[in-house]
XYZ file of C-alpha atoms in Angstrom:
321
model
C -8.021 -2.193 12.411
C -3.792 -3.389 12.976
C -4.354 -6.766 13.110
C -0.567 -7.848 14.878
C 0.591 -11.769 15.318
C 0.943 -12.166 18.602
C 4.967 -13.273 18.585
C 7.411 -11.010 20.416
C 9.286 -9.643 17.269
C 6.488 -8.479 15.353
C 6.244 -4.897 15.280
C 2.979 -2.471 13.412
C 4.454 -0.101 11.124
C 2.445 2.787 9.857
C -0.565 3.002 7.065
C 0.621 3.097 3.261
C 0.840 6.582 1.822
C -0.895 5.642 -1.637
C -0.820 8.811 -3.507
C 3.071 9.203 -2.926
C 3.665 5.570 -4.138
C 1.350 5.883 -7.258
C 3.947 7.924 -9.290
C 6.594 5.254 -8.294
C 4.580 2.266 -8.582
C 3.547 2.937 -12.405
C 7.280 3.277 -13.499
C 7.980 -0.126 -11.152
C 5.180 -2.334 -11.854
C 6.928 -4.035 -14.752
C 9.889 -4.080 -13.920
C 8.692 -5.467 -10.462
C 6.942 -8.394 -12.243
C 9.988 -9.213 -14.164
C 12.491 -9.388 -10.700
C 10.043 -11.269 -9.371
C 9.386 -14.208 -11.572
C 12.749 -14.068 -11.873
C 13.169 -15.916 -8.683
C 11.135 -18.999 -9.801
C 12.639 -19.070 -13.165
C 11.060 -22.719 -13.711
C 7.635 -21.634 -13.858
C 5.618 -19.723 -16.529
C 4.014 -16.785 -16.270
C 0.324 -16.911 -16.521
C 0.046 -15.338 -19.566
C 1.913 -18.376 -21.638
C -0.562 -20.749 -20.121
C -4.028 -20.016 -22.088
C -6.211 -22.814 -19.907
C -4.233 -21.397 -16.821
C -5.180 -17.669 -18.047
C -8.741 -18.532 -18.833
C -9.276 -20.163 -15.548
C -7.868 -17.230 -13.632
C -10.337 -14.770 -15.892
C -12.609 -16.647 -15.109
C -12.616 -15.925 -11.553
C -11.501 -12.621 -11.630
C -14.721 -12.032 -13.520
C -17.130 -13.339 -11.208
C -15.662 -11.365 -8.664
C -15.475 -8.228 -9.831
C -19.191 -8.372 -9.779
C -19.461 -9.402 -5.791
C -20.131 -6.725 -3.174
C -17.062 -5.758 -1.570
C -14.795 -6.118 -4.698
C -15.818 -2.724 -6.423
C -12.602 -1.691 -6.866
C -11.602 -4.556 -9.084
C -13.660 -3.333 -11.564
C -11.946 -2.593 -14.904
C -8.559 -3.511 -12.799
C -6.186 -5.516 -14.249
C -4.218 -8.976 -13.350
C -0.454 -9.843 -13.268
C 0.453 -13.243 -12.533
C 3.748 -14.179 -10.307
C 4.936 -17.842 -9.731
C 5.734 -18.562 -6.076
C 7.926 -21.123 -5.340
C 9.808 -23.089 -4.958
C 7.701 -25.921 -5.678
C 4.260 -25.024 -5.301
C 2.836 -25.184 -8.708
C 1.164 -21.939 -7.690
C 0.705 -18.443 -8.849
C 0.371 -15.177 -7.021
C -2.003 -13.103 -9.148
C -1.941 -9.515 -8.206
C -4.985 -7.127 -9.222
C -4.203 -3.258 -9.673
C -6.197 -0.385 -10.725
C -4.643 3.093 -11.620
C -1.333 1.282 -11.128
C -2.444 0.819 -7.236
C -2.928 -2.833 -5.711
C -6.334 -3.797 -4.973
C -6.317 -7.369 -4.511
C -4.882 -10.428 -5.335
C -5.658 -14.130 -5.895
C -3.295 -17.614 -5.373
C -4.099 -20.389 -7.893
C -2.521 -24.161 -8.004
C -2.155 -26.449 -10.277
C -3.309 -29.852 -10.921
C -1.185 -32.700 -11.875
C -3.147 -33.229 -15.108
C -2.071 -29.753 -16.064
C -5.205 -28.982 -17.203
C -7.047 -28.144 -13.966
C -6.477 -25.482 -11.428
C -7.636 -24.522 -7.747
C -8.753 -21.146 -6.262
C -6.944 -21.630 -3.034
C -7.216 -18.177 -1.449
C -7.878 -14.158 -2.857
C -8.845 -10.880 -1.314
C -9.251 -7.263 -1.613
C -7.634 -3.990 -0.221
C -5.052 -2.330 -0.502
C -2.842 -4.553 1.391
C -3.070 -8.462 -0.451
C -0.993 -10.725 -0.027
C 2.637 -10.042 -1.214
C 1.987 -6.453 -1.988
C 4.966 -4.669 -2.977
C 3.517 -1.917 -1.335
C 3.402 -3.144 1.840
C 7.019 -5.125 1.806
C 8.236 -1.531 1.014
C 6.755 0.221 3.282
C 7.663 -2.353 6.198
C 11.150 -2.153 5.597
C 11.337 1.183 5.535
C 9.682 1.264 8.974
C 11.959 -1.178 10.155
C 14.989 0.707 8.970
C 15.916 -1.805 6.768
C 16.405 0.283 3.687
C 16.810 3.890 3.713
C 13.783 6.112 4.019
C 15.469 8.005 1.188
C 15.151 4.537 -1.014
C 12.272 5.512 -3.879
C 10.010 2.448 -4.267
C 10.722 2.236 -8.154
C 14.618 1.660 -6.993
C 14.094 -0.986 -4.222
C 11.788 -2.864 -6.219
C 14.519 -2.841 -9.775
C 17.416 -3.125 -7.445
C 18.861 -6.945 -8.346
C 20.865 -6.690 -5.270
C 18.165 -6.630 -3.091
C 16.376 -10.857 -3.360
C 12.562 -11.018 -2.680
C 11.311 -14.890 -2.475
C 7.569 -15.455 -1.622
C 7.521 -18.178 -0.023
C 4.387 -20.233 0.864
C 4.380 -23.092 3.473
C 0.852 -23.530 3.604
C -2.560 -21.502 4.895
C -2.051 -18.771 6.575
C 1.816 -19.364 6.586
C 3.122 -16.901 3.594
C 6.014 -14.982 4.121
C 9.014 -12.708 1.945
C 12.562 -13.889 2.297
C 14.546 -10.718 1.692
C 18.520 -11.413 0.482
C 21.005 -8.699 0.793
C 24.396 -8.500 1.429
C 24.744 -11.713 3.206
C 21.779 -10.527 5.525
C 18.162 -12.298 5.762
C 15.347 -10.551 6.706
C 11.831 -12.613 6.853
C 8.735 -10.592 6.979
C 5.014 -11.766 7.021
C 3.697 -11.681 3.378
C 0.153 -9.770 4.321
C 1.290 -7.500 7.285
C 5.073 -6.584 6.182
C 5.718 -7.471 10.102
C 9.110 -9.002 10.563
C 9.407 -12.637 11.752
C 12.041 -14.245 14.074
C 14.730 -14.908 12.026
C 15.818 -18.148 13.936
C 12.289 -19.536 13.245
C 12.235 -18.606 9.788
C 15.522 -19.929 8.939
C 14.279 -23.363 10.610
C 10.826 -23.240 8.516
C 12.827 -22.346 5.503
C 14.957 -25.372 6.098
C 12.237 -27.887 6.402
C 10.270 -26.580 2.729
C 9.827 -29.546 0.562
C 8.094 -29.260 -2.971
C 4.723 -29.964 -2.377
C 3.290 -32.486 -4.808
C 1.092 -31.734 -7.416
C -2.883 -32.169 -6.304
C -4.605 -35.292 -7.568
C -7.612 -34.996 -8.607
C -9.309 -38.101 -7.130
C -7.944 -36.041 -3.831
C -9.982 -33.524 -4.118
C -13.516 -32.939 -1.996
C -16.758 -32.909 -4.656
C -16.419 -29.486 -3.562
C -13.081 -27.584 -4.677
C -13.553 -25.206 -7.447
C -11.580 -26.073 -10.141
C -11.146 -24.538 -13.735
C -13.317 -26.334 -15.505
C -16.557 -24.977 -14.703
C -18.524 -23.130 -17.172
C -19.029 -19.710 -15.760
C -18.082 -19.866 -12.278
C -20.436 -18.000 -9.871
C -21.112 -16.799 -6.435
C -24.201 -17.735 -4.986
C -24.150 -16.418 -1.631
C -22.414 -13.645 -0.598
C -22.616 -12.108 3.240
C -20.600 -9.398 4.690
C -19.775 -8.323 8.506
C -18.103 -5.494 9.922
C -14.801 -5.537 10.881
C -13.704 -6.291 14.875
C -10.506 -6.387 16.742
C -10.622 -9.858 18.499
C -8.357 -8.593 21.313
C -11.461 -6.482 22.731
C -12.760 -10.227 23.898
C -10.221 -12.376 23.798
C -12.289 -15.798 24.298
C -9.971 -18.006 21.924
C -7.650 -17.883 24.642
C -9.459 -20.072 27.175
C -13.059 -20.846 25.613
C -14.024 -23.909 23.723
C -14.374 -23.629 19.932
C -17.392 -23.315 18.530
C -18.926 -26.558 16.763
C -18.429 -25.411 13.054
C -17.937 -28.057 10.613
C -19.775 -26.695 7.679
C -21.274 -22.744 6.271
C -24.355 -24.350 7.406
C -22.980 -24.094 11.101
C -21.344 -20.874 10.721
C -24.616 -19.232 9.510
C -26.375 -20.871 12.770
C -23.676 -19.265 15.005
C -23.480 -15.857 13.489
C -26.921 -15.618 13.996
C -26.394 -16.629 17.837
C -22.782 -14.342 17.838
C -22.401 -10.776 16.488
C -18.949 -11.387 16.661
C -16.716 -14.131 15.663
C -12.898 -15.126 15.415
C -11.369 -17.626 14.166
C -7.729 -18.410 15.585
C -4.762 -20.967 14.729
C -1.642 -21.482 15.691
C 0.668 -20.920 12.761
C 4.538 -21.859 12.222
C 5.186 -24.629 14.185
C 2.808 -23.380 17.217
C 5.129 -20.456 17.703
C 2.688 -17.879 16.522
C -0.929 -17.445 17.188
C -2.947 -15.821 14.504
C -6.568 -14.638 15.703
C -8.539 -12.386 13.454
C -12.216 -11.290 13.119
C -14.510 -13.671 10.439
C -15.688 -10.759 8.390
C -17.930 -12.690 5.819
C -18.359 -15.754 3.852
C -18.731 -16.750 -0.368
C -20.218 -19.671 -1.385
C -19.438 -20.043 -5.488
C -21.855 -22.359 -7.420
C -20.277 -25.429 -7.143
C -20.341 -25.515 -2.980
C -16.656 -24.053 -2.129
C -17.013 -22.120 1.055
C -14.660 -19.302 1.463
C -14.754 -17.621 4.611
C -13.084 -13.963 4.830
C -10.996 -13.461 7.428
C -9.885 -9.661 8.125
C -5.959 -9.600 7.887
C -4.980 -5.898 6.622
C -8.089 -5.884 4.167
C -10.379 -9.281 3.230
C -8.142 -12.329 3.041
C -11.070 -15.238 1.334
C -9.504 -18.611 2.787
C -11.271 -22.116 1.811
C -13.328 -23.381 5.347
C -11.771 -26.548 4.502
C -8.416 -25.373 4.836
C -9.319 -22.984 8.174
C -10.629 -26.030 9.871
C -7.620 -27.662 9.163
C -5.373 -25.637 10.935
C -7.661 -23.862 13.603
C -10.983 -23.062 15.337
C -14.078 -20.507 15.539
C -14.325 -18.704 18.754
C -17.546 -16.318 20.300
C-alpha cells in the first residue's frame, strides 16, 4: 500500500526495481557511507564508539529474533551521523548488499548512554539510498540514464538528512545552486518554500538528560535487551475510512488502551499533523513491541514498518477508528 502525505506537491513514484540496483548498490555501499558522513564531519562513526557500538548490537540482536524482522537475520549494520546537531545516528541494516531496515539512536549527555528512538524493516527505511534514487529519478531530477553507483559517489551532488523531530525526517539535496527537499521514508518531494522555512528554524537540539527521561526509555545499559510482547496487524490504507478527518480520537494514553481498542477496532490509524500543520500524515497502526524494560513502540505502516516510541506519537498526534 502507497501511503502519500496529503500536501499538494507530493507526488507517488513507482516501486524499487531491487534486482537492477543490487549490482550497483554493492560497488556504492561504501563509498555511499563515506559521502555521507561526510556531511556531519563532527560526529563519529559508530564503529569508533565501542559503548555506542555495543548498545546498537545490542538491539539489533534482539530484533533479529522478532517476527517480522526475518530478513535481518545474518544482515549487517552501517552507522551514519545525522545532523546537524542531533547527537544521533542513522543505522542502516542490509543483507546481500540490499536495505532491509534501519534504526536511529541518540545520545545521552553523559556519553555513556544511548536511546532507541525509532527502527523498522522493509525495503524502504528511513533514508534509504534506494529510495532517494529512485525518487529523483521519477521526478526527473537526475537523468534516468544516471547509474545509482554514480549518483550516490558523485561529490557534486549534497545529500543532508536532516531530522526535525518524529515523523519530520527529510533529504536536503544540493546541486548546482538548486535545492530539492524530499521526504526521508517516501522519496516524495516537499514544498520547497516550506522546507527552506523549516530548514531555517533547525536549532541543535540539546543533549537528553537523563533525570529527563520517563522510567521507561530504553537506554543502553540494559543487560540483554528483550522484547516481551510482540503483535502484528495487517496492513490498511486509512483513506478507505477516513474518520481522522472529523471523528474524535480515541482515548489512548497507554499499550494498555491500545490493546482494549484493537480488540473493539479491526482497524486503526493514527494521524498528526507534521511540519508546522502544513502536512497531515495518517497511516494504518500495523502492530506494537513492548521490550523488557516497558518502552512501547507502536509500528506505524509508512513504505514498510516504521517502530515509533507511543510516547513520542502521542506527542504529536492521535488514534482514530
Amino acid at each position: 500500500m502507497k501511503l502519500a502525505l496529503l500536501c499538494i506537491s507530493l507526488l507517488l513514484f513507482g516501486g524499487l526495481n531491487l534486482e537492477n540496483l543490487k549490482s550497483q548498490t554493492k560497488q556504492a555501499i561504501s563509498s555511499s557511507v563515506s559521502a555521507s558522513a561526510s556531511t556531519s564531519p563532527s560526529l563519529n562513526d559508530v564503529s569508533a564508539e565501542t559503548t555506542l557500538k555495543r548498545a546498537v548490537q545490542q538491539w539489533f540482536t534482539a530484533l533479529s529474533a522478532e517476527k517480522g524482522f526475518e530478513a535481518w537475520i545474518n544482515a549487517k549494520w552501517t552507522s551514519i551521523p545525522l545532523g546537524p546537531g542531533t547527537h544521533s545516528w542513522l543505522i542502516m541494516i542490509r543483507k546481500n548488499e540490499l536495505e532491509v531496515g534501519y534504526m536511529i539512536v541518540g545520545a545521552l549527555e553523559d556519553g555513556q548512554h544511548y536511546r532507541l528512538i525509532e527502527y523498522g524493516q522493509g525495503n524502504q527505511p528511513l533514508y534509504g539510498l534506494n529510495t532517494l534514487y529512485q525518487s529523483m529519478i521519477q521526478q526527473e531530477i537526475i537523468s534516468s540514464s544516471t547509474t545509482f553507483a554514480q549518483f550516490i559517489t558523485d561529490a557534486s551532488w549534497r545529500k543532508e538528512r536532516l531530522d526535525l523531530g518524529t515523523l519530520e525526517t527529510f533529504w536536503k539535496i544540493t546541486h548546482g545552486g538548486m535545492d530539492y527537499y524530499l521526504d526521508a521514508k517516501s522519496g516524495e518531494p516537499l514544498l520547497n518554500y516550506f522546507a527552506e522555512e523549516l530548514e531555517a528554524n533547525i536549532k541543535p537540539s540539546p543533549i537528553m538528560k537523563l533525570k529527563d527521561l520517563a522510567a521507561s526509555d530504553q537506554l543502553s545499559d540494559l543487560d540483554g535487551a528483550q522484547i516481551s510482547l510482540t503483535s502484528l496487524n495487517d496492513a490498511f490504507d486509512p483513506f478507505e475510512k477516513p474518520s481522522w478527518v472529523k471523528d474524535k480520537p480515541l482515548p489512548i494514553h497507554a499499550l494498555n488502551d491500545l490493546v482494549s481498542e484493537l480488540k473493539q477496532h479491526e482497524k486503526i490509524t493514527f494521524m498528526s499533523r507534521i511540519y508546522q500543520q502544513k502536512v497531515i500524515f495518517p497511516a494504518a497502526v500495523t502492530g506494537y513491541q513492548q521490550w523488557n524494560d516497558g518502552q512501547v513502540y507502536i509500528s506505524l505502516d509508512n513504505e514498510g514498518s516504521r517502530y515509533i516510541p507511543l510516547s513520542s506519537l502521542l506527542d504529536i498526534g492521535a488514534f482514530y477508528s
